[in-house]
mmCIF file of C-alpha atoms in Angstrom:
data_model
loop_
_atom_site.group_PDB
_atom_site.id
_atom_site.type_symbol
_atom_site.label_atom_id
_atom_site.label_comp_id
_atom_site.label_asym_id
_atom_site.label_seq_id
_atom_site.Cartn_x
_atom_site.Cartn_y
_atom_site.Cartn_z
ATOM 1 C CA ALA A 239 -9.559 -47.057 -17.845
ATOM 2 C CA GLN A 240 -12.324 -49.171 -19.238
ATOM 3 C CA SER A 241 -15.156 -48.008 -21.451
ATOM 4 C CA VAL A 242 -17.899 -49.389 -23.614
ATOM 5 C CA THR A 243 -19.042 -48.087 -26.987
ATOM 6 C CA GLN A 244 -22.322 -49.114 -28.541
ATOM 7 C CA LEU A 245 -22.543 -48.114 -32.189
ATOM 8 C CA GLY A 246 -25.979 -46.857 -33.114
ATOM 9 C CA SER A 247 -28.340 -45.492 -30.506
ATOM 10 C CA HIS A 248 -31.298 -46.697 -32.591
ATOM 11 C CA VAL A 249 -31.525 -49.794 -34.793
ATOM 12 C CA SER A 250 -34.566 -50.809 -36.816
ATOM 13 C CA VAL A 251 -35.070 -54.246 -38.340
ATOM 14 C CA SER A 252 -37.952 -55.992 -40.010
ATOM 15 C CA GLU A 253 -39.628 -58.881 -38.253
ATOM 16 C CA GLY A 254 -37.756 -62.052 -39.221
ATOM 17 C CA ALA A 255 -34.555 -60.206 -40.141
ATOM 18 C CA LEU A 256 -31.167 -60.550 -38.516
ATOM 19 C CA VAL A 257 -30.540 -58.478 -35.406
ATOM 20 C CA LEU A 258 -26.991 -57.160 -34.942
ATOM 21 C CA LEU A 259 -26.184 -54.802 -32.079
ATOM 22 C CA ARG A 260 -22.594 -53.686 -31.824
ATOM 23 C CA CYS A 261 -20.465 -53.334 -28.708
ATOM 24 C CA ASN A 262 -16.788 -52.507 -28.448
ATOM 25 C CA TYR A 263 -14.865 -52.139 -25.241
ATOM 26 C CA SER A 264 -11.547 -50.791 -24.160
ATOM 27 C CA SER A 265 -9.773 -52.508 -21.340
ATOM 28 C CA SER A 266 -6.204 -53.135 -20.327
ATOM 29 C CA VAL A 267 -7.012 -56.682 -19.262
ATOM 30 C CA PRO A 268 -9.499 -59.262 -20.528
ATOM 31 C CA PRO A 269 -12.882 -58.257 -19.166
ATOM 32 C CA TYR A 270 -16.111 -59.916 -18.239
ATOM 33 C CA LEU A 271 -18.814 -58.850 -20.690
ATOM 34 C CA PHE A 272 -22.577 -58.637 -20.374
ATOM 35 C CA TRP A 273 -25.624 -57.780 -22.410
ATOM 36 C CA TYR A 274 -28.721 -56.552 -20.604
ATOM 37 C CA VAL A 275 -32.177 -55.845 -22.018
ATOM 38 C CA GLN A 276 -34.613 -53.242 -20.731
ATOM 39 C CA TYR A 277 -38.270 -53.366 -21.709
ATOM 40 C CA PRO A 278 -40.295 -50.159 -21.380
ATOM 41 C CA ASN A 279 -40.731 -48.997 -17.796
ATOM 42 C CA GLN A 280 -38.887 -52.014 -16.403
ATOM 43 C CA GLY A 281 -35.531 -52.769 -14.857
ATOM 44 C CA LEU A 282 -32.621 -54.440 -16.611
ATOM 45 C CA GLN A 283 -32.583 -58.157 -17.263
ATOM 46 C CA LEU A 284 -29.475 -60.164 -18.084
ATOM 47 C CA LEU A 285 -29.468 -61.575 -21.623
ATOM 48 C CA LEU A 286 -26.081 -63.260 -21.575
ATOM 49 C CA LYS A 287 -22.579 -62.990 -20.195
ATOM 50 C CA TYR A 288 -19.013 -63.899 -21.060
ATOM 51 C CA THR A 289 -16.576 -64.607 -18.258
ATOM 52 C CA THR A 290 -14.191 -67.347 -19.378
ATOM 53 C CA GLY A 291 -14.194 -70.330 -21.723
ATOM 54 C CA ALA A 292 -16.139 -70.537 -24.984
ATOM 55 C CA THR A 293 -16.159 -67.202 -26.788
ATOM 56 C CA LEU A 294 -19.584 -67.765 -28.379
ATOM 57 C CA VAL A 295 -22.154 -67.269 -25.683
ATOM 58 C CA LYS A 296 -25.820 -68.141 -25.941
ATOM 59 C CA GLY A 297 -28.418 -66.300 -23.942
ATOM 60 C CA ILE A 298 -32.129 -66.118 -23.439
ATOM 61 C CA ASN A 299 -34.716 -65.452 -26.159
ATOM 62 C CA GLY A 300 -32.465 -66.780 -28.939
ATOM 63 C CA PHE A 301 -29.737 -64.141 -28.572
ATOM 64 C CA GLU A 302 -26.046 -64.888 -28.737
ATOM 65 C CA ALA A 303 -22.807 -62.913 -28.670
ATOM 66 C CA GLU A 304 -19.226 -63.618 -29.575
ATOM 67 C CA PHE A 305 -16.235 -62.328 -27.647
ATOM 68 C CA LYS A 306 -13.499 -61.330 -30.099
ATOM 69 C CA LYS A 307 -10.423 -60.284 -28.197
ATOM 70 C CA SER A 308 -8.512 -59.169 -31.317
ATOM 71 C CA GLU A 309 -11.351 -56.791 -32.233
ATOM 72 C CA THR A 310 -12.257 -55.891 -28.619
ATOM 73 C CA SER A 311 -15.853 -56.578 -29.554
ATOM 74 C CA PHE A 312 -18.851 -58.377 -28.086
ATOM 75 C CA HIS A 313 -21.611 -57.942 -30.674
ATOM 76 C CA LEU A 314 -25.104 -59.251 -29.962
ATOM 77 C CA THR A 315 -26.988 -61.163 -32.653
ATOM 78 C CA LYS A 316 -30.266 -62.954 -33.200
ATOM 79 C CA PRO A 317 -31.024 -64.720 -36.496
ATOM 80 C CA SER A 318 -34.683 -63.722 -36.720
ATOM 81 C CA ALA A 319 -36.206 -60.700 -35.003
ATOM 82 C CA HIS A 320 -39.522 -60.964 -33.236
ATOM 83 C CA MET A 321 -41.847 -58.122 -32.311
ATOM 84 C CA SER A 322 -41.251 -58.909 -28.639
ATOM 85 C CA ASP A 323 -37.539 -58.098 -29.075
ATOM 86 C CA ALA A 324 -38.307 -54.384 -29.242
ATOM 87 C CA ALA A 325 -36.477 -52.940 -26.244
ATOM 88 C CA GLU A 326 -33.320 -51.131 -25.224
ATOM 89 C CA TYR A 327 -30.127 -53.159 -25.037
ATOM 90 C CA PHE A 328 -27.094 -52.335 -22.930
ATOM 91 C CA CYS A 329 -23.605 -53.744 -23.196
ATOM 92 C CA ALA A 330 -21.553 -53.691 -19.993
ATOM 93 C CA VAL A 331 -18.008 -54.590 -18.997
ATOM 94 C CA SER A 332 -16.425 -55.590 -15.718
ATOM 95 C CA LEU A 333 -12.781 -56.298 -15.037
ATOM 96 C CA PHE A 334 -13.318 -58.554 -12.069
ATOM 97 C CA SER A 335 -16.120 -60.363 -10.351
ATOM 98 C CA GLY A 336 -16.097 -57.821 -7.576
ATOM 99 C CA ALA A 337 -18.155 -54.842 -6.651
ATOM 100 C CA ASN A 338 -18.281 -51.382 -8.211
ATOM 101 C CA ASN A 339 -16.815 -51.998 -11.622
ATOM 102 C CA LEU A 340 -19.675 -52.632 -14.033
ATOM 103 C CA PHE A 341 -19.450 -50.025 -16.814
ATOM 104 C CA PHE A 342 -22.365 -49.599 -19.194
ATOM 105 C CA GLY A 343 -22.597 -48.431 -22.760
ATOM 106 C CA THR A 344 -25.142 -45.778 -23.664
ATOM 107 C CA GLY A 345 -27.636 -48.299 -24.996
ATOM 108 C CA THR A 346 -29.211 -49.221 -28.338
ATOM 109 C CA ARG A 347 -32.943 -49.013 -28.835
ATOM 110 C CA LEU A 348 -34.167 -51.799 -31.111
ATOM 111 C CA THR A 349 -37.333 -51.280 -33.130
ATOM 112 C CA VAL A 350 -38.903 -54.238 -34.933
ATOM 113 C CA ILE A 351 -41.014 -53.371 -37.961
ATOM 114 C CA PRO A 352 -43.885 -55.744 -38.749
ATOM 115 C CA ASN B 182 -38.226 -64.729 -4.130
ATOM 116 C CA ALA B 183 -39.088 -61.120 -4.910
ATOM 117 C CA GLY B 184 -35.515 -60.379 -6.074
ATOM 118 C CA VAL B 185 -34.687 -56.660 -5.817
ATOM 119 C CA THR B 186 -37.505 -54.359 -4.765
ATOM 120 C CA GLN B 187 -37.549 -50.567 -4.796
ATOM 121 C CA THR B 188 -39.878 -48.006 -3.286
ATOM 122 C CA PRO B 189 -41.393 -45.723 -4.337
ATOM 123 C CA LYS B 190 -41.978 -46.342 -8.046
ATOM 124 C CA PHE B 191 -42.611 -42.677 -8.804
ATOM 125 C CA GLN B 192 -41.860 -39.463 -6.937
ATOM 126 C CA VAL B 193 -42.150 -35.758 -7.660
ATOM 127 C CA LEU B 194 -40.117 -33.379 -5.504
ATOM 128 C CA LYS B 195 -39.689 -29.650 -5.400
ATOM 129 C CA THR B 196 -36.188 -28.188 -5.507
ATOM 130 C CA GLY B 197 -34.645 -28.321 -2.046
ATOM 131 C CA GLN B 198 -36.824 -31.122 -0.694
ATOM 132 C CA SER B 199 -35.275 -34.306 0.613
ATOM 133 C CA MET B 200 -36.233 -37.933 0.208
ATOM 134 C CA THR B 201 -34.937 -41.461 0.627
ATOM 135 C CA LEU B 202 -35.175 -44.198 -1.981
ATOM 136 C CA GLN B 203 -35.442 -47.654 -0.507
ATOM 137 C CA CYS B 204 -33.997 -50.870 -1.908
ATOM 138 C CA ALA B 205 -34.133 -54.408 -0.568
ATOM 139 C CA GLN B 206 -32.987 -57.774 -1.904
ATOM 140 C CA ASP B 207 -33.863 -61.255 -0.695
ATOM 141 C CA MET B 208 -31.148 -63.195 -2.549
ATOM 142 C CA ASN B 209 -28.554 -63.057 0.246
ATOM 143 C CA HIS B 210 -26.278 -60.980 -1.985
ATOM 144 C CA ASN B 211 -23.375 -59.217 -0.359
ATOM 145 C CA SER B 212 -22.933 -56.299 -2.796
ATOM 146 C CA MET B 213 -25.496 -53.643 -3.635
ATOM 147 C CA TYR B 214 -25.459 -50.677 -6.004
ATOM 148 C CA TRP B 215 -27.325 -47.504 -6.901
ATOM 149 C CA TYR B 216 -27.384 -46.267 -10.503
ATOM 150 C CA ARG B 217 -29.068 -43.432 -12.282
ATOM 151 C CA GLN B 218 -30.250 -43.705 -15.884
ATOM 152 C CA ASP B 219 -30.504 -40.654 -18.099
ATOM 153 C CA PRO B 220 -31.402 -40.562 -21.809
ATOM 154 C CA GLY B 221 -28.388 -41.193 -24.030
ATOM 155 C CA MET B 222 -26.062 -41.792 -21.087
ATOM 156 C CA GLY B 223 -26.687 -45.383 -20.099
ATOM 157 C CA LEU B 224 -26.455 -46.254 -16.417
ATOM 158 C CA ARG B 225 -23.995 -44.481 -14.166
ATOM 159 C CA LEU B 226 -22.973 -45.731 -10.754
ATOM 160 C CA ILE B 227 -23.781 -43.408 -7.859
ATOM 161 C CA TYR B 228 -22.700 -45.437 -4.825
ATOM 162 C CA TYR B 229 -22.094 -49.042 -4.026
ATOM 163 C CA SER B 230 -21.726 -51.253 -0.988
ATOM 164 C CA ALA B 231 -19.354 -54.178 -1.412
ATOM 165 C CA SER B 232 -20.500 -55.748 1.834
ATOM 166 C CA GLU B 233 -22.572 -54.982 4.884
ATOM 167 C CA GLY B 234 -21.031 -52.055 6.738
ATOM 168 C CA THR B 235 -19.139 -50.575 3.786
ATOM 169 C CA THR B 236 -20.062 -47.991 1.176
ATOM 170 C CA ASP B 237 -18.064 -46.294 -1.554
ATOM 171 C CA LYS B 238 -18.547 -43.594 -4.144
ATOM 172 C CA GLY B 239 -19.160 -44.406 -7.765
ATOM 173 C CA GLU B 240 -18.961 -42.218 -10.836
ATOM 174 C CA VAL B 241 -21.598 -39.594 -9.892
ATOM 175 C CA PRO B 242 -21.935 -39.394 -6.063
ATOM 176 C CA ASN B 243 -22.407 -35.638 -5.619
ATOM 177 C CA GLY B 244 -25.726 -34.703 -4.019
ATOM 178 C CA TYR B 245 -26.387 -38.208 -2.683
ATOM 179 C CA ASN B 246 -25.796 -40.211 0.449
ATOM 180 C CA VAL B 247 -26.319 -43.894 1.104
ATOM 181 C CA SER B 248 -26.854 -46.226 4.021
ATOM 182 C CA ARG B 249 -26.342 -49.982 4.064
ATOM 183 C CA LEU B 250 -28.854 -50.686 6.793
ATOM 184 C CA ASN B 251 -28.206 -54.435 6.880
ATOM 185 C CA LYS B 252 -27.348 -57.122 4.376
ATOM 186 C CA ARG B 253 -30.745 -56.839 2.688
ATOM 187 C CA GLU B 254 -31.293 -53.092 2.514
ATOM 188 C CA PHE B 255 -29.455 -50.221 0.830
ATOM 189 C CA SER B 256 -31.015 -46.761 0.787
ATOM 190 C CA LEU B 257 -30.203 -43.660 -1.275
ATOM 191 C CA ARG B 258 -30.881 -40.214 0.149
ATOM 192 C CA LEU B 259 -31.186 -36.894 -1.621
ATOM 193 C CA GLU B 260 -30.687 -34.206 1.021
ATOM 194 C CA SER B 261 -31.607 -31.198 -1.132
ATOM 195 C CA ALA B 262 -33.040 -32.226 -4.470
ATOM 196 C CA ALA B 263 -32.074 -30.365 -7.639
ATOM 197 C CA PRO B 264 -33.619 -30.499 -11.131
ATOM 198 C CA SER B 265 -30.396 -32.160 -12.355
ATOM 199 C CA GLN B 266 -31.328 -35.157 -10.200
ATOM 200 C CA THR B 267 -34.413 -35.832 -12.296
ATOM 201 C CA SER B 268 -33.718 -39.365 -13.456
ATOM 202 C CA VAL B 269 -34.644 -43.006 -13.155
ATOM 203 C CA TYR B 270 -32.860 -44.674 -10.257
ATOM 204 C CA PHE B 271 -32.032 -48.366 -10.210
ATOM 205 C CA CYS B 272 -30.845 -50.491 -7.373
ATOM 206 C CA ALA B 273 -28.908 -53.678 -8.111
ATOM 207 C CA SER B 274 -27.235 -56.481 -6.194
ATOM 208 C CA ASN B 275 -24.891 -59.400 -6.776
ATOM 209 C CA LEU B 276 -23.172 -62.181 -4.934
ATOM 210 C CA VAL B 277 -19.544 -61.439 -5.883
ATOM 211 C CA GLN B 278 -18.308 -64.966 -5.550
ATOM 212 C CA GLY B 279 -18.476 -68.230 -7.384
ATOM 213 C CA ALA B 280 -19.344 -68.056 -11.071
ATOM 214 C CA SER B 281 -22.256 -65.664 -10.868
ATOM 215 C CA TYR B 282 -20.942 -62.177 -11.562
ATOM 216 C CA GLU B 283 -23.987 -60.499 -13.006
ATOM 217 C CA GLN B 284 -25.960 -57.844 -11.192
ATOM 218 C CA TYR B 285 -29.691 -58.163 -10.607
ATOM 219 C CA PHE B 286 -31.757 -55.015 -10.985
ATOM 220 C CA GLY B 287 -34.862 -53.650 -9.352
ATOM 221 C CA PRO B 288 -37.747 -52.114 -11.330
ATOM 222 C CA GLY B 289 -36.549 -48.537 -10.791
ATOM 223 C CA THR B 290 -37.792 -45.301 -9.239
ATOM 224 C CA ARG B 291 -38.737 -42.487 -11.587
ATOM 225 C CA LEU B 292 -37.916 -39.191 -9.868
ATOM 226 C CA THR B 293 -38.872 -35.740 -11.118
ATOM 227 C CA VAL B 294 -37.536 -32.613 -9.414
ATOM 228 C CA THR B 295 -39.329 -29.384 -10.327
#
């Protein structure tokens, strides 16, 4: 079975500080990995994804994530937080490209302190 | 393109009432999904449709039914609403071929059952 664990349901950072949101997965085979962002009262928007190839993935809004197979991790980072980054972030895993098998973590709410 | 659209945006039901949530996508995607989002639980898959004419249960299907009306539309029906179905419901779609594996989400329907 596959599952996703996001450490920390709430993370607060100061504006300009490093953002680090943690995601670990369990899977019997190498997965596809995704980070989504949800702004208040909106749907989910894809930040970045890892499918194959380079393990360091760059996404929108200056975010990036690194797939580390040995650590079963896919942590999301951004060098300098901006007020507009305040949102909820979801890590998700899929074993294949097919239907039905996108599994989400419970989410991390990011607060940016001015 | 409008992407994924959902109606209604908000709904209040009394216990035992029925309603249908509508979802449509204009991206020519073949797979569509219904999720519910509850605080601290992330998104959980209710039903999905891998292609037109097929539907399958997800993680939390009890109390729901779905219809894949055509390639564009995928509806979710609550036959007899219960307070436990108070949630935010998201519809999503994806292409399931090529290199684009991510799901695209609608803006959500916020449902309250009293």
